[in-house]
Coordinates of C-alpha atoms in Angstrom, one line a residue:
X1 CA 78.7 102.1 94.0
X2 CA 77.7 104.4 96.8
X3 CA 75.3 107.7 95.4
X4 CA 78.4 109.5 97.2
X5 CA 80.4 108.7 94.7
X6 CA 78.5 108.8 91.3
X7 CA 80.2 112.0 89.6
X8 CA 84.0 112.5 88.8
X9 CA 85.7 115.1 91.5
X10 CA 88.6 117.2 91.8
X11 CA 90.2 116.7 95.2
X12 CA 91.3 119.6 97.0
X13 CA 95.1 118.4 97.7
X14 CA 97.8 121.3 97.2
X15 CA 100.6 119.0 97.9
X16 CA 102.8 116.7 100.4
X17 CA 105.1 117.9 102.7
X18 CA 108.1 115.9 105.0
X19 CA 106.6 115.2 108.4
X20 CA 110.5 116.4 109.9
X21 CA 111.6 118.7 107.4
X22 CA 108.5 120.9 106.1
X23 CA 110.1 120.4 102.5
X24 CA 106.9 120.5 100.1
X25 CA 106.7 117.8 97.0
X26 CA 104.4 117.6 94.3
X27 CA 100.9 116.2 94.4
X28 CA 99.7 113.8 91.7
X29 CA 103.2 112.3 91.3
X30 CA 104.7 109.0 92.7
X31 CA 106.2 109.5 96.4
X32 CA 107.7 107.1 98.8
X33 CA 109.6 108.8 101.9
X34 CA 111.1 112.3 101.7
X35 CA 114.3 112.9 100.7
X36 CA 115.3 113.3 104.7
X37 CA 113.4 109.4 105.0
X38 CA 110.6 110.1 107.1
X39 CA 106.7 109.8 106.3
X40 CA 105.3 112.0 104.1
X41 CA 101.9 114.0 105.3
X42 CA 99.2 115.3 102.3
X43 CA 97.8 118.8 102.8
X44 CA 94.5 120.2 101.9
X45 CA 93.1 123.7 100.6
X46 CA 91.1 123.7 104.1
X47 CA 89.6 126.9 103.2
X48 CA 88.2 125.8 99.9
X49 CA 87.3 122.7 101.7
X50 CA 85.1 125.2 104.2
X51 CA 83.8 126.6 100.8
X52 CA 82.6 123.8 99.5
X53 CA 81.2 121.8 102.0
X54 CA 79.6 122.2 105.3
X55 CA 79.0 119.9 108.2
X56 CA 75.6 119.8 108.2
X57 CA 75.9 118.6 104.5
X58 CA 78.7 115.3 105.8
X59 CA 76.0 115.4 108.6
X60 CA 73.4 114.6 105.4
X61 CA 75.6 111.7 103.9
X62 CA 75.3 108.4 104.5
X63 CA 77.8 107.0 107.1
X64 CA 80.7 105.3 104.9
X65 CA 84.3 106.3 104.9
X66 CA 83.9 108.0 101.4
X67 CA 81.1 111.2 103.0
X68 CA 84.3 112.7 103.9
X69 CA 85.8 112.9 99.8
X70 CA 87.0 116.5 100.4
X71 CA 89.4 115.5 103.0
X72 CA 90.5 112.2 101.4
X73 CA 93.1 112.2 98.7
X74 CA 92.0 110.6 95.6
X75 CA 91.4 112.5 92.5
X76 CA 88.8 110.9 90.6
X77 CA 85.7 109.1 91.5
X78 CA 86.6 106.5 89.1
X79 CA 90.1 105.1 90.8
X80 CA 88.4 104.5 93.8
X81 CA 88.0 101.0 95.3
X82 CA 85.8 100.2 97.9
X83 CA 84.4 96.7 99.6
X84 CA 81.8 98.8 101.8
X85 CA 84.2 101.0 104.0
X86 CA 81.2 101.5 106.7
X87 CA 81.6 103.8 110.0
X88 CA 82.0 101.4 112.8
X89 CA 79.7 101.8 115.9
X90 CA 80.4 103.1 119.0
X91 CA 80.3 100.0 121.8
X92 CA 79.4 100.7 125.3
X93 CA 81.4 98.6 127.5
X94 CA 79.8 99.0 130.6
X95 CA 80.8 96.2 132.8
X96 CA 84.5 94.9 131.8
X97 CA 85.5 98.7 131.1
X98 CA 83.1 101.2 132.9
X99 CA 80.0 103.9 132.7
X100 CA 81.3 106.0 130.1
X101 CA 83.7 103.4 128.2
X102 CA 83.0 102.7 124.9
X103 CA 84.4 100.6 121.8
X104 CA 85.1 101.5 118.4
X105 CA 85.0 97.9 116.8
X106 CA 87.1 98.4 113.7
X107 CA 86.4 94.5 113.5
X108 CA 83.3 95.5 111.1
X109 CA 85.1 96.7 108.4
X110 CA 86.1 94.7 105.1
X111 CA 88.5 92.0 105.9
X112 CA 87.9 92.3 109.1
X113 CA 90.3 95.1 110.7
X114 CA 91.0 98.6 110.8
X115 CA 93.6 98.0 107.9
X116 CA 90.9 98.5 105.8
X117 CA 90.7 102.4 105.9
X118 CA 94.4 103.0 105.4
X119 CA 94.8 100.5 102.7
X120 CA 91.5 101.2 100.4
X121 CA 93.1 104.8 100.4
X122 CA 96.8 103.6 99.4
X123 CA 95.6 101.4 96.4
X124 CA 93.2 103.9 95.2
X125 CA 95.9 106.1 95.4
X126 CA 98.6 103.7 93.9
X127 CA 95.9 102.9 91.0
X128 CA 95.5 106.4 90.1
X129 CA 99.4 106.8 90.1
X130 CA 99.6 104.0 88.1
X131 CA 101.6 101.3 90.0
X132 CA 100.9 98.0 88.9
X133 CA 103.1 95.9 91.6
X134 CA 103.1 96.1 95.2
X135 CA 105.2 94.5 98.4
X136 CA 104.5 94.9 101.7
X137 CA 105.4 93.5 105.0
X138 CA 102.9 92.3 107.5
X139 CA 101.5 90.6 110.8
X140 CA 98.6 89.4 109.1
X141 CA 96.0 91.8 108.7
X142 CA 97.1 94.6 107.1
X143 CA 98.4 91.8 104.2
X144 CA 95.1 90.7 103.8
X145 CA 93.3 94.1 103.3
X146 CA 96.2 94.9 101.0
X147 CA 95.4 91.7 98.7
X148 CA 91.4 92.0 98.6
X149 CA 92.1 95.9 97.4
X150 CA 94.2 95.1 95.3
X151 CA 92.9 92.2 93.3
X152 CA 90.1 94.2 93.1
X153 CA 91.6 96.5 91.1
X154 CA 94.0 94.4 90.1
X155 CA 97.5 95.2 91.0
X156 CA 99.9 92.1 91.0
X157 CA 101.1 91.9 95.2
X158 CA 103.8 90.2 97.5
X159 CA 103.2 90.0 100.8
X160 CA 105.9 88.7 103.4
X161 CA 105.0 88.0 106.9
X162 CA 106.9 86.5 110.2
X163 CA 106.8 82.6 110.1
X164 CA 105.1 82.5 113.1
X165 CA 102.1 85.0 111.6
X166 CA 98.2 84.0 112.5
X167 CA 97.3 80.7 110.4
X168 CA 93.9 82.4 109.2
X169 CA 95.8 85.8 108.0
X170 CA 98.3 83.8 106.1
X171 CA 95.5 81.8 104.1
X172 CA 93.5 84.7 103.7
X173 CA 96.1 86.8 102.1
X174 CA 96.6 84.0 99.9
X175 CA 93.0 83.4 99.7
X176 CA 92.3 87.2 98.5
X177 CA 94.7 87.0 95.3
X178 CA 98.2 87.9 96.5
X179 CA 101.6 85.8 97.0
X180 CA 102.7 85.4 100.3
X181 CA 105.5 84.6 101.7
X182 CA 106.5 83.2 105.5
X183 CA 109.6 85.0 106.5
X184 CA 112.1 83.5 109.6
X185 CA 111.7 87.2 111.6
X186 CA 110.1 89.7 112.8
X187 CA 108.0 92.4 110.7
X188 CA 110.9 94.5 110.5
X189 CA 113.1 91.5 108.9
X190 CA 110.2 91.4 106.4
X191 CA 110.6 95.2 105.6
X192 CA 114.1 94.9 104.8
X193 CA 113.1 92.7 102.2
X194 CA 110.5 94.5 100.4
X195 CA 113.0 97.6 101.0
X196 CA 115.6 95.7 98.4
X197 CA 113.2 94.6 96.1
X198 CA 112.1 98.2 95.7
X199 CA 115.3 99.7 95.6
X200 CA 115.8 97.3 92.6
X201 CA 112.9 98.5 90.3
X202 CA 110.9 95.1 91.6
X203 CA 107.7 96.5 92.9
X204 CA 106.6 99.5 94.8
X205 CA 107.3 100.0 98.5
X206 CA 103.9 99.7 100.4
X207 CA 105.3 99.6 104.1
X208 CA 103.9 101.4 107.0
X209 CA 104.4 105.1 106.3
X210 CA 106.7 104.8 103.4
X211 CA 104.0 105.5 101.0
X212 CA 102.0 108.6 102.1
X213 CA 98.0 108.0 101.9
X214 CA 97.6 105.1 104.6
X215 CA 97.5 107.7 106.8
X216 CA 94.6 110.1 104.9
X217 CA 92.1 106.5 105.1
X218 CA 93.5 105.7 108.8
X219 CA 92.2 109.7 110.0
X220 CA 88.9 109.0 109.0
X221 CA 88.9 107.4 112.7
X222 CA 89.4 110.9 113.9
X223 CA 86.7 112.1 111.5
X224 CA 84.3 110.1 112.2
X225 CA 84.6 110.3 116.1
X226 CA 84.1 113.9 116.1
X227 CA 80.8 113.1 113.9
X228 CA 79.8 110.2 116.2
X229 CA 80.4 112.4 119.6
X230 CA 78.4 115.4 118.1
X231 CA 81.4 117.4 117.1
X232 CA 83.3 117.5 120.5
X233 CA 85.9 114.6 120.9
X234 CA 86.1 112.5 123.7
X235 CA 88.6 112.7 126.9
X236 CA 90.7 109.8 126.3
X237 CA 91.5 107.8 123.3
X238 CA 93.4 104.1 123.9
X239 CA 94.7 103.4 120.4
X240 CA 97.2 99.4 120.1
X241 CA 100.3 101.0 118.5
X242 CA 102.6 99.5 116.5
X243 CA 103.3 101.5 113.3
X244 CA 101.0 104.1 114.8
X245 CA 99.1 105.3 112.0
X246 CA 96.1 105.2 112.8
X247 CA 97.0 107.5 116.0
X248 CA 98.8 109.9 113.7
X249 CA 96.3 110.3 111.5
X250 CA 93.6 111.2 114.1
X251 CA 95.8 113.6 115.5
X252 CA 96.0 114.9 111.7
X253 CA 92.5 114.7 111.2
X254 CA 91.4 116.7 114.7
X255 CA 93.8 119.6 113.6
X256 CA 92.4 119.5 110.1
X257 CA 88.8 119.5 111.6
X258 CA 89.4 122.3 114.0
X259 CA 90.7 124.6 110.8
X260 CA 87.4 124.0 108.7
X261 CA 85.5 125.0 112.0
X262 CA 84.2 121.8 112.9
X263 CA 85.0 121.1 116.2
X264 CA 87.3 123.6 119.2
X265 CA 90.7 123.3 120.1
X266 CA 90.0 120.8 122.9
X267 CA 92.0 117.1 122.6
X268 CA 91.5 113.6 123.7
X269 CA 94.6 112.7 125.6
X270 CA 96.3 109.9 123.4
X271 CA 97.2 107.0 124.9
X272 CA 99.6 104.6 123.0
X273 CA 99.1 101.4 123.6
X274 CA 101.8 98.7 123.5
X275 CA 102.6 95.0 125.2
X276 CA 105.4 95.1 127.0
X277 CA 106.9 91.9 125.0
X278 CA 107.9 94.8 122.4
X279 CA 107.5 98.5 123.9
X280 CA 109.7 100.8 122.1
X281 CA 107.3 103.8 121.8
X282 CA 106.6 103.3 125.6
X283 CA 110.5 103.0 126.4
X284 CA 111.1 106.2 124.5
X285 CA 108.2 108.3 125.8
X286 CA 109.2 107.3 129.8
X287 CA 113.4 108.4 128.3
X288 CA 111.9 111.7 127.2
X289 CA 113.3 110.8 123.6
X290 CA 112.0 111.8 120.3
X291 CA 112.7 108.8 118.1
X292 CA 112.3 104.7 119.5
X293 CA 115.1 102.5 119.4
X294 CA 114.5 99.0 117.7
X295 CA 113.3 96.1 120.7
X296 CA 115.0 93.2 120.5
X297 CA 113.7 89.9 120.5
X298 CA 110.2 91.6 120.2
X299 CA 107.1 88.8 121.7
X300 CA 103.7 89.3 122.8
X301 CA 99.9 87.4 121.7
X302 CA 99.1 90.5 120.0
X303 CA 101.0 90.1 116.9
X304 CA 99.4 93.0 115.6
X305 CA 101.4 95.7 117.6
X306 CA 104.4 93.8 117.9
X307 CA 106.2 96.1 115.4
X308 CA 110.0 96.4 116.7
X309 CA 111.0 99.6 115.0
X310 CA 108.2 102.5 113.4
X311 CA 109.5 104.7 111.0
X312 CA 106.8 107.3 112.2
X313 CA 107.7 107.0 115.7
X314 CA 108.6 110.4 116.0
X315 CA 105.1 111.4 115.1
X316 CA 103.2 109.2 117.9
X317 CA 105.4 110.2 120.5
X318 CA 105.0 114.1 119.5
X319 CA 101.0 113.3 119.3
X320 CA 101.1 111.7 122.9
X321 CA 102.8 114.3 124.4
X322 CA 101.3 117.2 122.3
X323 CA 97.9 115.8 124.0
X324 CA 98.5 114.8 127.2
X325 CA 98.5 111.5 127.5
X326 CA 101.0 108.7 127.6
X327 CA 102.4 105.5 126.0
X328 CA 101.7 102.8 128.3
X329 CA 102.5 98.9 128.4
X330 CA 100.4 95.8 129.8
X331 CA 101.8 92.4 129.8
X332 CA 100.2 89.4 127.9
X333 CA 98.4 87.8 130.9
X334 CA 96.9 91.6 131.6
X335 CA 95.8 91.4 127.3
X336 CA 94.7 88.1 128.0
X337 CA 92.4 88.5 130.9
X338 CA 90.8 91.7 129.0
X339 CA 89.7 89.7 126.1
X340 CA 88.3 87.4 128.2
X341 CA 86.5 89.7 130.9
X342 CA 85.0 91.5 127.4
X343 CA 83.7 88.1 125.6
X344 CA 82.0 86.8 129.2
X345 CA 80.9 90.1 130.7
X346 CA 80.1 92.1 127.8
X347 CA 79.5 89.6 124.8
X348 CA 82.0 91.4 122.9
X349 CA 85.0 89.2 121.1
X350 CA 88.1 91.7 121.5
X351 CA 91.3 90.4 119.2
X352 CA 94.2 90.5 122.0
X353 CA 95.5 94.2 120.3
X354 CA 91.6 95.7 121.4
X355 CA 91.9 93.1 124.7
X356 CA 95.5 95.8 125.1
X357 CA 93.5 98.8 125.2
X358 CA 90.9 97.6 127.8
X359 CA 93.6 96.2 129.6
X360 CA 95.5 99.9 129.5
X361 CA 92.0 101.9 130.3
X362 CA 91.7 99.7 133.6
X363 CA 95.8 100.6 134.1
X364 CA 95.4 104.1 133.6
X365 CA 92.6 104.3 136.2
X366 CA 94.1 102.7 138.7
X367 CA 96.8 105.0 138.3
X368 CA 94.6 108.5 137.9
X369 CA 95.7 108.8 134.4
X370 CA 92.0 109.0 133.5
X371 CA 88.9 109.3 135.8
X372 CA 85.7 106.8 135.7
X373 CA 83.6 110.1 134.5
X374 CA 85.9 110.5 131.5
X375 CA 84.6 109.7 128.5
X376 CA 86.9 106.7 126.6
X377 CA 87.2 105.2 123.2
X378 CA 89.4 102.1 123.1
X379 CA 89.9 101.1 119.7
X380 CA 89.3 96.9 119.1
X381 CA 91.8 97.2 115.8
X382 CA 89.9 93.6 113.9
X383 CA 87.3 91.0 114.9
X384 CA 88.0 88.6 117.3
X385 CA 87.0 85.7 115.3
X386 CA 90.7 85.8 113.6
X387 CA 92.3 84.8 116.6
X388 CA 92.7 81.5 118.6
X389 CA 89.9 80.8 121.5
X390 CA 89.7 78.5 124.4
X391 CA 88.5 75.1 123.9
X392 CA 85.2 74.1 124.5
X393 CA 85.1 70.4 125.2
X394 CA 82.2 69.6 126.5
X395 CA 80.0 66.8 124.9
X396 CA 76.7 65.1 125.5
X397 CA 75.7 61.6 124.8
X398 CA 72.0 61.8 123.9
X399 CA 71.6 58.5 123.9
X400 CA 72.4 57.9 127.8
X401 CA 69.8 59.7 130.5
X402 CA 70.5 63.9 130.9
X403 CA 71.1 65.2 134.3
X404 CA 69.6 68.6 133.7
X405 CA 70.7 69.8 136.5
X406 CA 74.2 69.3 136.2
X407 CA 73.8 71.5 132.6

């Protein structure tokens, strides 16, 4: 275990409070939504937090996920579950994106995605709560961090996913302890299912947002840029949104850090970033609406943002606008051609949902959302090795004379 974490702690959580309504709810006790069914959102004694700890002493820490315990939720030291939650570099992209482009490659993290961070916090949050079954739906990877957590700590999960789900995220989530089961829809179809089964006493409701600490592990994106960028944030931020939380969370954690002191009142502009095969965040921002309506018949290669309906959608689109920036779609050939310009121009394997972001920055420029002196963060959400590549066919016979030159 990290020295970080060595003695038992008292957080410094006061309580949870409905993302719509402001009504407050009890910390330490077992919440899914509030009461008006939206997302709950934990607060923190940020002035005992200022007390207690400084910046230069997170400055002092060694770079993992758990140097910023004050702001995280969990109570005790000894409920925490951790595979090595490092913070993931800072990539410059200099000649499929631009000068001042850079990557956070969330790809580094245990089981290989961003998923990681929100779900180590959920099941160290659900262990010290004392759940001992879990169902969630999923498009692959967020299943697969779910079942390595929790057979770590070993809490009995169900994991549904769409039929046509990644090969490799299927067999990993099976692979990692949990029971998983193809579903004939979408993400949302799979939702509905775990919703029943929870209503019925079955197992407890892990969905995007419905559980409220996914969010406190996904901010420590937001944390961790301000660290990384010397306490001032960047200009632009191109985050793949489907269930948003990660984008909701840094916008938590940036208001958070500005309280403590930490950094000024100056914001990236957030982009949201979805494929236009399933772009109901986008269609709402361009309507001027506060909430998305589902997409129908919901397709795109980036499986990981094709979410059809987010029950915080409310949240990104208030974030977005709050900030400046926009919810933007590219198509799947635009996604496409991004991976592909990153891999042979910049040796870096983007999975399509990171190939969405590149794909937006260049949009966004041509269209003087953002200029080439700005300095971007696109986010590459898992590691490229998960998803399907090109062939490589060629063969030589070593037996038969070489033509070096043709090689």
């Amino acid at each position: 275990m990290n020295q970080n974490l060595t003695t038992d702690r008292q957080t410094f959580v006061t309580h949870l409070e409905c993302s719509i309504t402001g009504e407050r709810y009890e910390a330490d006790q077992l919440h899914g939504l509030s009461r008006a069914g939206r997302p709950l959102l934990v607060r923190y004694d940020l002035d005992a937090v200022r007390s207690a700890v400084s910046r230069d002493t997170i400055e002092a820490r060694p770079t993992d996920l758990w140097r910023w315990r004050e702001l995280l939720p969990v109570r005790h030291t000894s409920n925490i579950v951790s595979l090595g939650e490092i913070e993931t570099p800072l990539v410059p992209l200099t000649k499929s994106g631009g000068p001042n482009v850079l990557v956070k490659d969330e790809g580094r993290l245990p089981t290989g995605s961003f998923k990681a961070r929100g779900l180590v916090m959920a099941v160290a949050m659900a262990k010290e709560l004392g759940v001992t079954k879990i169902a969630m739906p999923t498009n692959g990877n967020a299943g697969a961090a779910l079942a390595a957590y929790a057979t770590r700590c070993g809490i009995e999960t169900i994991v549904f996913c769409p039929d046509d789900t990644p090969e490799i995220n299927v067999r990993e989530i099976a692979m990692q302890g949990a029971r998983v089961w193809r579903v004939n829809g979408l993400i949302d179809d799979c939702g509905a299912i775990v919703g029943k089964g929870a209503a019925e006493g079955r197992w407890f409701d892990f969905s995007t947002l419905k559980e409220p600490y996914r969010i406190e592990g996904k901010k420590t994106m937001g944390l961790e840029l301000a660290a990384q960028f010397g306490w001032k944030l960047p200009d632009a931020i191109f985050y793949p949104t489907g269930g948003g939380t990660g984008l909701i969370g840094m916008w938590k954690a940036f208001d958070e850090l500005e309280t403590l002191g930490w950094i000024g009142s100056e914001r990236p502009k957030m982009f949201a970033v979805q494929a236009s095969g399933c772009a109901p965040i986008v269609r709402a921002f361009e309507a001027g609406e506060e909430h998305a309506e589902r997409w129908e018949d919901a397709s795109t290669v980036a499986a990981g943002i094709r979410v059809p309906k987010a029950v915080g959608d409310f949240l990104i689109l208030r974030a977005v606008r709050e900030s400046g920036g926009q919810a933007l779609a590219v198509g799947d050939p635009a996604i496409l051609k991004a991976v592909d310009a990153a891999a042979k121009q910049d040796g870096l394997l983007l999975c399509p949902e990171g190939g969405a972001t590149l794909a937006a920055y260049h949009q966004a420029l041509n269209t003087g959302l953002v200029d080439e002196d700005d300095k971007v963060v696109l986010f590459n959400c898992a590691t490229g090795l998960k998803y399907p590549m090109p062939e490589a066919p060629q063969a030589l016979d070593r037996t038969r004379p070489i033509d070096f030159d043709a090689l």
